Amino acid sequence: MESTKPMARMARPIMNFRRALQPGPAIGLSIIFLAASLLLTPAVENKGLLGDFYGGLVALNVIGIVIMTTLTSINVYRLIRQFRAQVLGARLALRFVVIFALLAIIPLSLVYYFSVYFLSRGVDSWFDVRIEQALDDALLLGQTSLEATKTDVVIRLHRDAAQVSQTTSPFGIIKLLEELRGEGDFSEMSLHSLSGRVIASSSGDAISLTPSAPDDTVFARIRQRKTYAQVEPLFDGGLQLRIAVPVISDRMGDPVRLLQGLYPLPLRYARLGESVQSASDEYNRLKFLRQPLKLNFVITLTLVTLMTALIALWLAIYSTRRLVAPLRELAEGTRAVASGDYLKQLPVHSGDELGVLVSSFNQMTNQIRLAQEATANSQQQTEAQRTYLETVLTHLSSGVLSLAKDGTLRTHNTIAESILAVDLTAFEQRPITTLGDTHSQLAPLSSAITRHTQHNDQDWQDQIVLASPHGRQTLICRGTRLPETTETLSGYVIVFDDVSALIRAQRDAAWGEVARRLAHEIKNPLTPIQLSAERIRAKYLKHLAGDDQATLDRATRTIIAQVDLMKSLVDAFSHYAQPMQLKPVSTELNRLLQDIIELHRQNKKINTFELDLDDTVPLVRIDPAGIRQVLNNLVINAADAMAGIPNGRLTLRTHQATRSKDRSVTLEVRDTGPGFPQELLGSIFDPYVTTKTKGTGLGLAIARRIIEEQGGSIQAENDPAGGAIVIIQLPVSLDTKPTGPLEGITNTASSH
Amino acid sequence: MLLASTITAADFKIVGGGAQITDQHLSSHAKLDLSLNPRSATAIVNGIPIIICIDLELVQNKLWPWSTTFLKWRYPVKLGYHSLSRRFTVTDPRKQSTAVFHTLGEALRQLDRFSVIEALPAAIAKKKNLVVRIRARIDTESLPAPLRLMSELLPPWNQQSQWHEWPVQ
């Protein structure tokens, strides 16, 4: 929160500044500045009030130019920055601005150039040497005419001065001045001492009390005994001659005096003179003002041109922005749609063609969005169905393979991998025949599938027997040809089940039934047979002698021995057929193994006992007596197998199974004997299958039954280095402590 | 020749002066030293009259930095050239008179002595700490339009003296 405050403070002036760049205020400013520049034209001609505010208008225009230059520069800078940042539409906007600017500025520059040129030439054309000379001549003529009048008046005043000099009486002088003024048409006549005192005066203006005093220049001329004559303009218009002459008396001792006469020039004469002077002055004034006037015109023209150019440039930028904005938005929208954003909707600013285009774009994205949603829903449903199907296939107890029409493996479920013990993922998108090529035990399966697919069989079913290293595996395999709706969906579905366990169970059940019948049908007559044989032996053996006695003895002994053998055989079958009474408890397997081995230490057939026990194996949930029976059988079988083989070694190894999904402990019983015959490897755990000359052939069958009854598994294989290996998987107990004491367990094992 | 001999330094100065109030009348006088720059003098000879204004203000000094101006007077005098008689003229509207001079220097010297008597309102005449301020300047507003812009930009056309003030006796 703290960090956002300075940002907000910074953002506020930026927003204000941007607001200042908005078209509204800028257009208002443009109108004001344009009006100010237009007002310069009448102002420079000094028309009325505008002439008085010319300087202010110039200043306003300069300010306007500065503001418009700033605004335009900012806009151009932003445009260039956007162009460099490759913002959408910036290139087009810059191009439009340049074109608009050139279209505005080039003609404006040409007009400006020629305007300045013709203005300068026009002002210069006002002045002509001949006119100037004529005006000078006219002025000189006026001055000459005035000089003639002045000379005439001076002569008359000298004559008057002579009369005044003859007069001594003050009243006589006043009277004389009155007469002379009237006769000479003077407006005023006055007599002054050289000290400036007024001696006498006469004036035509009754209001004027004092005569017009001559200045120091006049007195200086008179002191030099010279005449002063000068044309003077009057305050209220008109001209007058001021003439002063010295009054020198013939009488000795009289001081020199000054006689001044003011002679108004005739009105018509004065007007003509003023007219000539006015024309001359006007011409001289214009001549003097020529450069400033041209400068004013040029400044005005420059300001107007600059202002117009800047406003045109700004309008070009503004128009370009307005023109390009929908195009840029369209480009952004198109890019958004291309990147998958179908929710993009653009604002419609106008009802022109661009507005229609934007509306069409919005409609298009809307339709795409609806289609996209429908597709997504469809995909979702498909995905759900696919997930459901995969779930069903995964939890099927049957293996499922799907093949393309050309026999390429497309998909499979995990049970298929489990049944076939092969990573089928590596074979996907490869012909099913490669499965048999790389795994020879699967060749019957791949060849059966290939055969049916090549024949394009609609539905088929085969029983396939695979010879795996762990024994024979029987599969019931069913195939179906899929309907050829599309190329991708056509092909075959293969479903197979591992019925090995089922067949084995059926076989076990059959053997159980046989055992039960044997026990019932055979064991019952054996006892009377044995008793009868013993009775015959007891009753008749002592009565016979010689060869007869020996024959009877041998025959009855054989009968009794064979009956015993048959009894034990029947007992074994009976035991096999009876349900197991197992009591699984949590047991330390390693300790149990050590106990069992100790019982067999004295077995001379086994040279070496080796225990490779993993201390970390958890407790297993087994019936110790049953496991002891199984292991006794396996140890005795191994000892029998290694009889006569020097350095026979029996190895017991435990470790925790890691590959199996369920937690289990693996127990391996390994000998160095000749191993299992390869042809019996698949049925070694079946009843009545044995490699011994003696025995019931039920030992391994019972062992398998005990193990499987406790949730374990057992399998046999040959060690490539020599010898047989029996591998037992036992379930792990959830308890952490043994619940069944090993002590007290009796050795019930027996070899069959 | 006329101009060169009369114009020495283009400057307007107030050399001295004084003021006093008597019977609700302000009597003020000043000694001026006026000289025009050659550009202005040439303009006069070419028929462009120059109006020199004497600005007079009656203010009251106070403790704070700025003062209160009670009254303002403006006394324009037009300097011109009469080409028909080849004489410089000084026209004073206040005196309703036109004086004629051989040279511009003589005409300017005519303006050296300035004196005026103005009636005052009684309320102002009674105030204390009154000060008279005076200044001489060329009235640029009266110049022809082409010269008016230049007068704003170029110093020769914008001649004026500093304000000179003295207490009212």
PDB file of N, CA, C and O in Angstrom, chain A residues 628-683:
ATOM      1  N   ARG A 628       7.278 -74.142   7.134  1.00  0.00           N
ATOM      2  CA  ARG A 628       8.328 -75.097   7.514  1.00  0.00           C
ATOM      3  C   ARG A 628       8.204 -76.384   6.660  1.00  0.00           C
ATOM      4  O   ARG A 628       9.210 -76.918   6.189  1.00  0.00           O
ATOM      5  N   GLN A 629       6.938 -76.788   6.455  1.00  0.00           N
ATOM      6  CA  GLN A 629       6.707 -77.982   5.640  1.00  0.00           C
ATOM      7  C   GLN A 629       7.188 -77.760   4.200  1.00  0.00           C
ATOM      8  O   GLN A 629       7.854 -78.595   3.614  1.00  0.00           O
ATOM      9  N   VAL A 630       6.860 -76.584   3.681  1.00  0.00           N
ATOM     10  CA  VAL A 630       7.262 -76.270   2.305  1.00  0.00           C
ATOM     11  C   VAL A 630       8.773 -76.282   2.179  1.00  0.00           C
ATOM     12  O   VAL A 630       9.363 -76.885   1.276  1.00  0.00           O
ATOM     13  N   LEU A 631       9.442 -75.603   3.131  1.00  0.00           N
ATOM     14  CA  LEU A 631      10.889 -75.490   3.051  1.00  0.00           C
ATOM     15  C   LEU A 631      11.566 -76.840   3.276  1.00  0.00           C
ATOM     16  O   LEU A 631      12.596 -77.139   2.661  1.00  0.00           O
ATOM     17  N   ASN A 632      11.017 -77.639   4.181  1.00  0.00           N
ATOM     18  CA  ASN A 632      11.595 -78.973   4.370  1.00  0.00           C
ATOM     19  C   ASN A 632      11.548 -79.754   3.055  1.00  0.00           C
ATOM     20  O   ASN A 632      12.507 -80.421   2.669  1.00  0.00           O
ATOM     21  N   ASN A 633      10.401 -79.693   2.399  1.00  0.00           N
ATOM     22  CA  ASN A 633      10.272 -80.372   1.105  1.00  0.00           C
ATOM     23  C   ASN A 633      11.320 -79.876   0.121  1.00  0.00           C
ATOM     24  O   ASN A 633      11.973 -80.644  -0.571  1.00  0.00           O
ATOM     25  N   LEU A 634      11.443 -78.497   0.044  1.00  0.00           N
ATOM     26  CA  LEU A 634      12.367 -77.917  -0.936  1.00  0.00           C
ATOM     27  C   LEU A 634      13.813 -78.294  -0.612  1.00  0.00           C
ATOM     28  O   LEU A 634      14.603 -78.608  -1.500  1.00  0.00           O
ATOM     29  N   VAL A 635      14.169 -78.275   0.720  1.00  0.00           N
ATOM     30  CA  VAL A 635      15.551 -78.599   1.102  1.00  0.00           C
ATOM     31  C   VAL A 635      15.845 -80.071   0.801  1.00  0.00           C
ATOM     32  O   VAL A 635      16.911 -80.412   0.266  1.00  0.00           O
ATOM     33  N   ILE A 636      14.875 -80.912   1.113  1.00  0.00           N
ATOM     34  CA  ILE A 636      15.093 -82.345   0.868  1.00  0.00           C
ATOM     35  C   ILE A 636      15.202 -82.601  -0.636  1.00  0.00           C
ATOM     36  O   ILE A 636      16.063 -83.348  -1.109  1.00  0.00           O
ATOM     37  N   ASN A 637      14.321 -81.946  -1.427  1.00  0.00           N
ATOM     38  CA  ASN A 637      14.390 -82.093  -2.884  1.00  0.00           C
ATOM     39  C   ASN A 637      15.742 -81.644  -3.402  1.00  0.00           C
ATOM     40  O   ASN A 637      16.345 -82.281  -4.283  1.00  0.00           O
ATOM     41  N   ALA A 638      16.232 -80.477  -2.855  1.00  0.00           N
ATOM     42  CA  ALA A 638      17.526 -79.960  -3.302  1.00  0.00           C
ATOM     43  C   ALA A 638      18.635 -80.936  -2.924  1.00  0.00           C
ATOM     44  O   ALA A 638      19.559 -81.196  -3.707  1.00  0.00           O
ATOM     45  N   ALA A 639      18.568 -81.495  -1.691  1.00  0.00           N
ATOM     46  CA  ALA A 639      19.585 -82.438  -1.241  1.00  0.00           C
ATOM     47  C   ALA A 639      19.580 -83.681  -2.132  1.00  0.00           C
ATOM     48  O   ALA A 639      20.636 -84.158  -2.557  1.00  0.00           O
ATOM     49  N   ASP A 640      18.362 -84.155  -2.482  1.00  0.00           N
ATOM     50  CA  ASP A 640      18.283 -85.329  -3.364  1.00  0.00           C
ATOM     51  C   ASP A 640      18.858 -85.017  -4.730  1.00  0.00           C
ATOM     52  O   ASP A 640      19.539 -85.843  -5.352  1.00  0.00           O
ATOM     53  N   ALA A 641      18.582 -83.775  -5.198  1.00  0.00           N
ATOM     54  CA  ALA A 641      19.074 -83.399  -6.521  1.00  0.00           C
ATOM     55  C   ALA A 641      20.592 -83.298  -6.534  1.00  0.00           C
ATOM     56  O   ALA A 641      21.238 -83.550  -7.556  1.00  0.00           O
ATOM     57  N   MET A 642      21.211 -82.900  -5.375  1.00  0.00           N
ATOM     58  CA  MET A 642      22.661 -82.716  -5.353  1.00  0.00           C
ATOM     59  C   MET A 642      23.399 -83.964  -4.876  1.00  0.00           C
ATOM     60  O   MET A 642      24.606 -83.925  -4.630  1.00  0.00           O
ATOM     61  N   ALA A 643      22.655 -85.102  -4.705  1.00  0.00           N
ATOM     62  CA  ALA A 643      23.291 -86.340  -4.241  1.00  0.00           C
ATOM     63  C   ALA A 643      24.303 -86.804  -5.279  1.00  0.00           C
ATOM     64  O   ALA A 643      23.984 -86.874  -6.477  1.00  0.00           O
ATOM     65  N   GLY A 644      25.490 -87.033  -4.827  1.00  0.00           N
ATOM     66  CA  GLY A 644      26.544 -87.484  -5.737  1.00  0.00           C
ATOM     67  C   GLY A 644      27.269 -86.358  -6.430  1.00  0.00           C
ATOM     68  O   GLY A 644      28.224 -86.581  -7.163  1.00  0.00           O
ATOM     69  N   ILE A 645      26.802 -85.145  -6.210  1.00  0.00           N
ATOM     70  CA  ILE A 645      27.479 -83.987  -6.838  1.00  0.00           C
ATOM     71  C   ILE A 645      28.398 -83.375  -5.782  1.00  0.00           C
ATOM     72  O   ILE A 645      27.934 -83.026  -4.686  1.00  0.00           O
ATOM     73  N   PRO A 646      29.655 -83.289  -6.057  1.00  0.00           N
ATOM     74  CA  PRO A 646      30.573 -82.737  -5.047  1.00  0.00           C
ATOM     75  C   PRO A 646      30.318 -81.232  -4.845  1.00  0.00           C
ATOM     76  O   PRO A 646      29.878 -80.528  -5.766  1.00  0.00           O
ATOM     77  N   ASN A 647      30.586 -80.836  -3.616  1.00  0.00           N
ATOM     78  CA  ASN A 647      30.447 -79.397  -3.259  1.00  0.00           C
ATOM     79  C   ASN A 647      29.043 -78.866  -3.528  1.00  0.00           C
ATOM     80  O   ASN A 647      28.855 -77.764  -4.056  1.00  0.00           O
ATOM     81  N   GLY A 648      28.065 -79.698  -3.210  1.00  0.00           N
ATOM     82  CA  GLY A 648      26.685 -79.224  -3.376  1.00  0.00           C
ATOM     83  C   GLY A 648      26.386 -78.078  -2.410  1.00  0.00           C
ATOM     84  O   GLY A 648      26.703 -78.149  -1.230  1.00  0.00           O
ATOM     85  N   ARG A 649      25.798 -77.041  -2.932  1.00  0.00           N
ATOM     86  CA  ARG A 649      25.553 -75.850  -2.101  1.00  0.00           C
ATOM     87  C   ARG A 649      24.084 -75.462  -2.171  1.00  0.00           C
ATOM     88  O   ARG A 649      23.486 -75.377  -3.252  1.00  0.00           O
ATOM     89  N   LEU A 650      23.541 -75.239  -0.998  1.00  0.00           N
ATOM     90  CA  LEU A 650      22.146 -74.777  -0.913  1.00  0.00           C
ATOM     91  C   LEU A 650      22.156 -73.333  -0.390  1.00  0.00           C
ATOM     92  O   LEU A 650      22.756 -73.050   0.639  1.00  0.00           O
ATOM     93  N   THR A 651      21.486 -72.464  -1.124  1.00  0.00           N
ATOM     94  CA  THR A 651      21.466 -71.039  -0.745  1.00  0.00           C
ATOM     95  C   THR A 651      20.031 -70.617  -0.472  1.00  0.00           C
ATOM     96  O   THR A 651      19.125 -70.885  -1.286  1.00  0.00           O
ATOM     97  N   LEU A 652      19.863 -69.999   0.689  1.00  0.00           N
ATOM     98  CA  LEU A 652      18.565 -69.380   1.004  1.00  0.00           C
ATOM     99  C   LEU A 652      18.777 -67.864   1.016  1.00  0.00           C
ATOM    100  O   LEU A 652      19.654 -67.357   1.722  1.00  0.00           O
ATOM    101  N   ARG A 653      17.955 -67.185   0.282  1.00  0.00           N
ATOM    102  CA  ARG A 653      18.131 -65.730   0.169  1.00  0.00           C
ATOM    103  C   ARG A 653      16.789 -65.047   0.374  1.00  0.00           C
ATOM    104  O   ARG A 653      15.761 -65.491  -0.161  1.00  0.00           O
ATOM    105  N   THR A 654      16.809 -64.001   1.175  1.00  0.00           N
ATOM    106  CA  THR A 654      15.577 -63.207   1.358  1.00  0.00           C
ATOM    107  C   THR A 654      15.854 -61.758   0.978  1.00  0.00           C
ATOM    108  O   THR A 654      16.958 -61.245   1.189  1.00  0.00           O
ATOM    109  N   HIS A 655      14.867 -61.158   0.447  1.00  0.00           N
ATOM    110  CA  HIS A 655      14.935 -59.708   0.194  1.00  0.00           C
ATOM    111  C   HIS A 655      13.521 -59.196  -0.034  1.00  0.00           C
ATOM    112  O   HIS A 655      12.590 -59.982  -0.320  1.00  0.00           O
ATOM    113  N   GLN A 656      13.389 -57.909   0.083  1.00  0.00           N
ATOM    114  CA  GLN A 656      12.059 -57.311  -0.071  1.00  0.00           C
ATOM    115  C   GLN A 656      11.798 -57.083  -1.541  1.00  0.00           C
ATOM    116  O   GLN A 656      12.633 -56.515  -2.257  1.00  0.00           O
ATOM    117  N   ALA A 657      10.663 -57.564  -2.002  1.00  0.00           N
ATOM    118  CA  ALA A 657      10.340 -57.410  -3.416  1.00  0.00           C
ATOM    119  C   ALA A 657      10.091 -55.940  -3.722  1.00  0.00           C
ATOM    120  O   ALA A 657       9.420 -55.234  -2.972  1.00  0.00           O
ATOM    121  N   THR A 658      10.631 -55.486  -4.805  1.00  0.00           N
ATOM    122  CA  THR A 658      10.487 -54.061  -5.160  1.00  0.00           C
ATOM    123  C   THR A 658       9.619 -53.873  -6.380  1.00  0.00           C
ATOM    124  O   THR A 658       9.026 -52.823  -6.563  1.00  0.00           O
ATOM    125  N   ARG A 659       9.526 -54.828  -7.225  1.00  0.00           N
ATOM    126  CA  ARG A 659       8.782 -54.646  -8.464  1.00  0.00           C
ATOM    127  C   ARG A 659       7.287 -54.857  -8.278  1.00  0.00           C
ATOM    128  O   ARG A 659       6.489 -54.274  -8.982  1.00  0.00           O
ATOM    129  N   SER A 660       6.970 -55.686  -7.341  1.00  0.00           N
ATOM    130  CA  SER A 660       5.557 -56.009  -7.171  1.00  0.00           C
ATOM    131  C   SER A 660       4.810 -54.818  -6.594  1.00  0.00           C
ATOM    132  O   SER A 660       5.352 -54.033  -5.818  1.00  0.00           O
ATOM    133  N   LYS A 661       3.537 -54.686  -7.021  1.00  0.00           N
ATOM    134  CA  LYS A 661       2.720 -53.593  -6.488  1.00  0.00           C
ATOM    135  C   LYS A 661       2.453 -53.814  -5.006  1.00  0.00           C
ATOM    136  O   LYS A 661       2.546 -52.893  -4.194  1.00  0.00           O
ATOM    137  N   ASP A 662       2.095 -55.098  -4.677  1.00  0.00           N
ATOM    138  CA  ASP A 662       1.819 -55.406  -3.272  1.00  0.00           C
ATOM    139  C   ASP A 662       3.137 -55.659  -2.553  1.00  0.00           C
ATOM    140  O   ASP A 662       4.077 -56.219  -3.119  1.00  0.00           O
ATOM    141  N   ARG A 663       3.154 -55.235  -1.309  1.00  0.00           N
ATOM    142  CA  ARG A 663       4.376 -55.428  -0.528  1.00  0.00           C
ATOM    143  C   ARG A 663       4.518 -56.920  -0.226  1.00  0.00           C
ATOM    144  O   ARG A 663       3.591 -57.571   0.247  1.00  0.00           O
ATOM    145  N   SER A 664       5.680 -57.424  -0.503  1.00  0.00           N
ATOM    146  CA  SER A 664       5.921 -58.854  -0.259  1.00  0.00           C
ATOM    147  C   SER A 664       7.407 -59.076  -0.009  1.00  0.00           C
ATOM    148  O   SER A 664       8.223 -58.205  -0.300  1.00  0.00           O
ATOM    149  N   VAL A 665       7.706 -60.235   0.519  1.00  0.00           N
ATOM    150  CA  VAL A 665       9.094 -60.626   0.758  1.00  0.00           C
ATOM    151  C   VAL A 665       9.384 -61.818  -0.147  1.00  0.00           C
ATOM    152  O   VAL A 665       8.569 -62.739  -0.262  1.00  0.00           O
ATOM    153  N   THR A 666      10.537 -61.775  -0.791  1.00  0.00           N
ATOM    154  CA  THR A 666      10.911 -62.847  -1.716  1.00  0.00           C
ATOM    155  C   THR A 666      11.894 -63.802  -1.012  1.00  0.00           C
ATOM    156  O   THR A 666      12.871 -63.334  -0.407  1.00  0.00           O
ATOM    157  N   LEU A 667      11.603 -65.046  -1.143  1.00  0.00           N
ATOM    158  CA  LEU A 667      12.496 -66.075  -0.603  1.00  0.00           C
ATOM    159  C   LEU A 667      12.935 -66.953  -1.773  1.00  0.00           C
ATOM    160  O   LEU A 667      12.102 -67.487  -2.509  1.00  0.00           O
ATOM    161  N   GLU A 668      14.236 -67.041  -1.950  1.00  0.00           N
ATOM    162  CA  GLU A 668      14.780 -67.866  -3.032  1.00  0.00           C
ATOM    163  C   GLU A 668      15.495 -69.078  -2.418  1.00  0.00           C
ATOM    164  O   GLU A 668      16.328 -68.922  -1.505  1.00  0.00           O
ATOM    165  N   VAL A 669      15.178 -70.248  -2.973  1.00  0.00           N
ATOM    166  CA  VAL A 669      15.874 -71.485  -2.578  1.00  0.00           C
ATOM    167  C   VAL A 669      16.635 -71.959  -3.814  1.00  0.00           C
ATOM    168  O   VAL A 669      16.024 -72.299  -4.834  1.00  0.00           O
ATOM    169  N   ARG A 670      17.956 -71.924  -3.705  1.00  0.00           N
ATOM    170  CA  ARG A 670      18.791 -72.168  -4.895  1.00  0.00           C
ATOM    171  C   ARG A 670      19.758 -73.323  -4.594  1.00  0.00           C
ATOM    172  O   ARG A 670      20.390 -73.332  -3.536  1.00  0.00           O
ATOM    173  N   ASP A 671      19.807 -74.254  -5.532  1.00  0.00           N
ATOM    174  CA  ASP A 671      20.801 -75.337  -5.350  1.00  0.00           C
ATOM    175  C   ASP A 671      21.721 -75.387  -6.564  1.00  0.00           C
ATOM    176  O   ASP A 671      21.526 -74.655  -7.529  1.00  0.00           O
ATOM    177  N   THR A 672      22.712 -76.264  -6.433  1.00  0.00           N
ATOM    178  CA  THR A 672      23.681 -76.381  -7.533  1.00  0.00           C
ATOM    179  C   THR A 672      23.527 -77.722  -8.242  1.00  0.00           C
ATOM    180  O   THR A 672      24.492 -78.270  -8.776  1.00  0.00           O
ATOM    181  N   GLY A 673      22.312 -78.249  -8.172  1.00  0.00           N
ATOM    182  CA  GLY A 673      22.022 -79.521  -8.820  1.00  0.00           C
ATOM    183  C   GLY A 673      21.845 -79.385 -10.315  1.00  0.00           C
ATOM    184  O   GLY A 673      22.176 -78.346 -10.905  1.00  0.00           O
ATOM    185  N   PRO A 674      21.262 -80.391 -10.958  1.00  0.00           N
ATOM    186  CA  PRO A 674      21.117 -80.356 -12.415  1.00  0.00           C
ATOM    187  C   PRO A 674      19.985 -79.464 -12.892  1.00  0.00           C
ATOM    188  O   PRO A 674      19.860 -79.197 -14.086  1.00  0.00           O
ATOM    189  N   GLY A 675      19.157 -79.028 -11.950  1.00  0.00           N
ATOM    190  CA  GLY A 675      18.046 -78.158 -12.354  1.00  0.00           C
ATOM    191  C   GLY A 675      16.837 -78.965 -12.779  1.00  0.00           C
ATOM    192  O   GLY A 675      16.852 -80.191 -12.784  1.00  0.00           O
ATOM    193  N   PHE A 676      15.733 -78.252 -13.109  1.00  0.00           N
ATOM    194  CA  PHE A 676      14.508 -78.922 -13.521  1.00  0.00           C
ATOM    195  C   PHE A 676      14.617 -79.281 -14.995  1.00  0.00           C
ATOM    196  O   PHE A 676      15.155 -78.495 -15.790  1.00  0.00           O
ATOM    197  N   PRO A 677      14.050 -80.445 -15.357  1.00  0.00           N
ATOM    198  CA  PRO A 677      13.981 -80.749 -16.793  1.00  0.00           C
ATOM    199  C   PRO A 677      13.144 -79.658 -17.484  1.00  0.00           C
ATOM    200  O   PRO A 677      12.109 -79.240 -16.956  1.00  0.00           O
ATOM    201  N   GLN A 678      13.610 -79.259 -18.618  1.00  0.00           N
ATOM    202  CA  GLN A 678      12.962 -78.122 -19.298  1.00  0.00           C
ATOM    203  C   GLN A 678      11.503 -78.439 -19.635  1.00  0.00           C
ATOM    204  O   GLN A 678      10.636 -77.563 -19.541  1.00  0.00           O
ATOM    205  N   GLU A 679      11.213 -79.751 -19.983  1.00  0.00           N
ATOM    206  CA  GLU A 679       9.847 -80.100 -20.377  1.00  0.00           C
ATOM    207  C   GLU A 679       8.888 -80.112 -19.197  1.00  0.00           C
ATOM    208  O   GLU A 679       7.662 -80.047 -19.366  1.00  0.00           O
ATOM    209  N   LEU A 680       9.438 -80.219 -17.976  1.00  0.00           N
ATOM    210  CA  LEU A 680       8.578 -80.235 -16.790  1.00  0.00           C
ATOM    211  C   LEU A 680       8.480 -78.865 -16.116  1.00  0.00           C
ATOM    212  O   LEU A 680       7.740 -78.713 -15.131  1.00  0.00           O
ATOM    213  N   LEU A 681       9.212 -77.945 -16.626  1.00  0.00           N
ATOM    214  CA  LEU A 681       9.276 -76.642 -15.940  1.00  0.00           C
ATOM    215  C   LEU A 681       7.907 -75.978 -15.829  1.00  0.00           C
ATOM    216  O   LEU A 681       7.589 -75.343 -14.823  1.00  0.00           O
ATOM    217  N   GLY A 682       7.089 -76.177 -16.858  1.00  0.00           N
ATOM    218  CA  GLY A 682       5.776 -75.542 -16.834  1.00  0.00           C
ATOM    219  C   GLY A 682       4.779 -76.240 -15.917  1.00  0.00           C
ATOM    220  O   GLY A 682       3.763 -75.656 -15.540  1.00  0.00           O
ATOM    221  N   SER A 683       5.032 -77.523 -15.561  1.00  0.00           N
ATOM    222  CA  SER A 683       4.049 -78.259 -14.759  1.00  0.00           C
ATOM    223  C   SER A 683       4.670 -78.885 -13.521  1.00  0.00           C
ATOM    224  O   SER A 683       4.155 -79.870 -13.003  1.00  0.00           O
TER     225      SER A 683
END
